[in-house]
Short mmCIF file of C-alpha atoms in Angstrom, two decimals:
data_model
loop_
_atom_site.label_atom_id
_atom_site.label_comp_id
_atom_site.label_asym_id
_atom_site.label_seq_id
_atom_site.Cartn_x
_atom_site.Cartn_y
_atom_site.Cartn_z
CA UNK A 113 61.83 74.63 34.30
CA UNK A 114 61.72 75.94 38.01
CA UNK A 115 65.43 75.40 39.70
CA UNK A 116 65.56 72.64 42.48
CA UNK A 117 69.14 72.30 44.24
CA UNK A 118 70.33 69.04 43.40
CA UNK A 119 67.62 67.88 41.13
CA UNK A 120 67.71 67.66 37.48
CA UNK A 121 66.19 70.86 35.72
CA UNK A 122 66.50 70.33 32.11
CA UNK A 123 63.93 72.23 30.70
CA UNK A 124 62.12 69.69 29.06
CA UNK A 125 65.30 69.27 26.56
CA UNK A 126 66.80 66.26 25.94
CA UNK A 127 70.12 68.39 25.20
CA UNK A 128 70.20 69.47 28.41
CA UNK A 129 69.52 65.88 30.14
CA UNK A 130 71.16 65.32 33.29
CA UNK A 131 71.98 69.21 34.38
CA UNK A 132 72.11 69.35 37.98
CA UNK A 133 70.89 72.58 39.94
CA UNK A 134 73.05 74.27 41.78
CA UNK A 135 70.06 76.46 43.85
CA UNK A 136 66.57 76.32 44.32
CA UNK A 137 64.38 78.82 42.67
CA UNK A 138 62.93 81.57 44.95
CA UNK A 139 59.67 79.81 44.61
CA UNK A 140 61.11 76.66 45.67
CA UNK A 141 62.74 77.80 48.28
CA UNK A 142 59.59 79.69 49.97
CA UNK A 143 57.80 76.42 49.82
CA UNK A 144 60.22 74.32 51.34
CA UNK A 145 60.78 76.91 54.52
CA UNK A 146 56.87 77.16 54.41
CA UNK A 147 57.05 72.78 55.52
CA UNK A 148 56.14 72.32 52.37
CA UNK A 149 57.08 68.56 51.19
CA UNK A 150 58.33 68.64 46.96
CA UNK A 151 58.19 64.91 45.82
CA UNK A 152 59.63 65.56 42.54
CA UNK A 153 59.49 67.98 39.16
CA UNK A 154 57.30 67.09 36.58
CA UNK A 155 57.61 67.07 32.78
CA UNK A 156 57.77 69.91 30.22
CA UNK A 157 57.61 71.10 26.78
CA UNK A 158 61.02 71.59 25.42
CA UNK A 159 61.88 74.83 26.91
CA UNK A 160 58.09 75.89 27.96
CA UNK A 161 57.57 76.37 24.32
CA UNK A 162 54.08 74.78 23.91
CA UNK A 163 50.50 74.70 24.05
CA UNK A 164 49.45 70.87 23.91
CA UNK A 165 52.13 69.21 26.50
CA UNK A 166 53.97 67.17 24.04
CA UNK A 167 57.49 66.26 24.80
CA UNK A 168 58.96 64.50 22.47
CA UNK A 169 62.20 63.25 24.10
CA UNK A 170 61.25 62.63 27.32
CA UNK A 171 58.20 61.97 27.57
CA UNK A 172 54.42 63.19 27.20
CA UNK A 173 52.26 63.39 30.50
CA UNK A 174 48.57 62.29 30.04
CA UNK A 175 45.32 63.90 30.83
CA UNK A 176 44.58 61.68 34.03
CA UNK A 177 40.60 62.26 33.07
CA UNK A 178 41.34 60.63 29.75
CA UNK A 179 44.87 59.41 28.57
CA UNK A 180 43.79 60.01 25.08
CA UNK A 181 43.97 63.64 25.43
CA UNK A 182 46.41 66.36 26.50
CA UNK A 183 46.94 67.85 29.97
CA UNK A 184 47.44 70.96 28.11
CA UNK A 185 50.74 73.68 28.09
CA UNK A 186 53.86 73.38 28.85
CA UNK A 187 53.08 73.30 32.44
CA UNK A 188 51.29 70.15 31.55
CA UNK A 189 53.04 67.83 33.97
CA UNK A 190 51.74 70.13 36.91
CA UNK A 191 48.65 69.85 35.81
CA UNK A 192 48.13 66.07 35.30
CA UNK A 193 49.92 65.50 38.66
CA UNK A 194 47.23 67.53 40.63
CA UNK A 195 44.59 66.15 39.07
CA UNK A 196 45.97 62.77 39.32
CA UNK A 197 45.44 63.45 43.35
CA UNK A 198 49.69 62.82 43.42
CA UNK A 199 50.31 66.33 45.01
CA UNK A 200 48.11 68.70 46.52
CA UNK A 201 49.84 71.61 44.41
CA UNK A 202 51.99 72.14 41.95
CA UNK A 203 54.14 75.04 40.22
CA UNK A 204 53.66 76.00 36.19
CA UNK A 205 55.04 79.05 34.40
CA UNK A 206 52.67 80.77 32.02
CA UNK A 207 53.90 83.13 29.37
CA UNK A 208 50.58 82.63 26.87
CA UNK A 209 48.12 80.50 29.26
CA UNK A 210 50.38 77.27 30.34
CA UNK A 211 48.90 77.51 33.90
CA UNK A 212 45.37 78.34 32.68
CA UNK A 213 45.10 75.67 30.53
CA UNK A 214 46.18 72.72 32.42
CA UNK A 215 43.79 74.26 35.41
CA UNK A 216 40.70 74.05 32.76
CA UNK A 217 41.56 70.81 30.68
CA UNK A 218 42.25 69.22 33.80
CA UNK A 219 39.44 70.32 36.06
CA UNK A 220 42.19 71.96 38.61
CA UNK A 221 42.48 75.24 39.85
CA UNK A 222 45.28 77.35 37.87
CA UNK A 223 46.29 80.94 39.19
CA UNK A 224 48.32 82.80 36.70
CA UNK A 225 49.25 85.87 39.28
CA UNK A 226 49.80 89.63 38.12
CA UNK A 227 53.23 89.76 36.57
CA UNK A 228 55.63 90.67 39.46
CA UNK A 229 53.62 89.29 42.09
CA UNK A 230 55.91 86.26 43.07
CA UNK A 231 59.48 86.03 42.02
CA UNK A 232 61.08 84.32 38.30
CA UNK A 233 65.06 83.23 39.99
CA UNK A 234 65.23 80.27 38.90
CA UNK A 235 62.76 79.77 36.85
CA UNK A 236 63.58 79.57 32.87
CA UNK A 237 62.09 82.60 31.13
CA UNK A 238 60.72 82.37 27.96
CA UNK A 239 59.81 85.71 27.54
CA UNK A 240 60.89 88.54 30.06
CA UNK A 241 57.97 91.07 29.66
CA UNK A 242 55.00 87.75 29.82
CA UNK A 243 56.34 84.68 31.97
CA UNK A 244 55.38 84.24 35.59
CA UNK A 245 54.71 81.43 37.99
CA UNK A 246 51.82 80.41 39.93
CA UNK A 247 49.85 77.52 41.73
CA UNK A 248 48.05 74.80 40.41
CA UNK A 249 45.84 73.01 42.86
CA UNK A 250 42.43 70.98 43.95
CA UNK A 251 40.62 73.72 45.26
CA UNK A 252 40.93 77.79 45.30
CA UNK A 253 41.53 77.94 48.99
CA UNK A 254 44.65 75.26 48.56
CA UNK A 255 45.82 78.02 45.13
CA UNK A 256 44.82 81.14 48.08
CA UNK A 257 47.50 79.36 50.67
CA UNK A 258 49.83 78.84 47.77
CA UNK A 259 50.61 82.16 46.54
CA UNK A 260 49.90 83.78 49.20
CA UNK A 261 53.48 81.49 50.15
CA UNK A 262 55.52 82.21 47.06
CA UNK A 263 54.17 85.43 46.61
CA UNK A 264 55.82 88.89 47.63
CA UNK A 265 59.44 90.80 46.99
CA UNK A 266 62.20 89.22 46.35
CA UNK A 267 65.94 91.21 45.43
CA UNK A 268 67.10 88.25 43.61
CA UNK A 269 64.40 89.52 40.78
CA UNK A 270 63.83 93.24 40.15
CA UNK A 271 60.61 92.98 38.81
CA UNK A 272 59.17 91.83 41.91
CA UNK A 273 56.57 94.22 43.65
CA UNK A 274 57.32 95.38 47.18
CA UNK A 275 53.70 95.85 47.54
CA UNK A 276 52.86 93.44 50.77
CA UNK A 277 51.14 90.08 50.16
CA UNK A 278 47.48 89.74 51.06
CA UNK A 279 45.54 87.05 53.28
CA UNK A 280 44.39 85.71 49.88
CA UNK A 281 42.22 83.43 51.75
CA UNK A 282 40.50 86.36 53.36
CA UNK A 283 39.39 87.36 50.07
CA UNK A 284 37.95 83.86 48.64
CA UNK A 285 34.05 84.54 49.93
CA UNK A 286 33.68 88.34 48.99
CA UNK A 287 32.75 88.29 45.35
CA UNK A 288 34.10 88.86 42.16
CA UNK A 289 34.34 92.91 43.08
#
């Protein structure tokens, strides 16, 4: 669901296999001038419209724990490729808890940030006043270095905050307060 330039982005819809981007999503793009590395885009529910991973026409990731079971939301595909150990992060959108619950099925870290904290060009939106983006990842200080890179203002989406972005890893060993 999150726009690569020159990479298929279908959102998980078999209607819409083979659609080409034609720009990276703001997210995308803060990662790759970060020296971030993407290795590929990982499956989703048919238009993030899900709570148990299941993709019908393309294909169903597993729960890399136990291939029985789901990885969980429509970022589900994020989720199984972190916990695989294939990436170190990953980006999932989360409208009703498709970052949370790959992060807890999974045994991952998932961040769903304060709506407006990162940016939502190019990503698909399900649902203008709930959907945002954030990290999945191994640990909290690899989600801390993560949004703390995709986070902040961006004109390209007015509901970003111009507040500025935090050290996030300065905050990891102060306590829940």
């Amino acid at each position: 669901i999150i726009e690569y330039e020159d990479h298929p982005t279908c959102w998980g819809s078999h209607a819409l296999e083979g659609r080409q981007s034609s720009m990276s999503a703001t997210v995308a793009q803060k990662l790759l001038d970060s020296g971030a590395i993407i290795i590929g885009k990982t499956q989703s529910v048919e238009f993030a419209l899900g709570g148990w991973g299941t993709n019908q026409y393309l294909g169903t990731p597993r729960n890399p724990w136990d291939l029985q079971k789901s990885p969980a939301g429509s970022s589900a595909g994020s989720g199984a490729s972190v916990a695989a150990g294939l990436v170190s992060g990953s980006i999932g959108g989360d409208t009703g808890g498709s970052i949370r619950g790959p992060g807890s099925v999974n045994g991952i870290v998932g961040l769903r940030p304060s709506w407006g904290r990162l940016s939502r060009q190019g990503i698909f939106t399900l649902s203008w006043e709930m959907d945002t983006a954030g990290p999945l990842a191994r640990s909290a200080e690899d989600t801390a270095i993560m949004l703390g890179t995709i986070a902040g203002y961006d004109p390209g989406d007015p509901t970003t905050s111009s507040l500025p972005v935090p050290d996030y890893l300065e905050y990891l060993g102060s306590g829940i307060k």
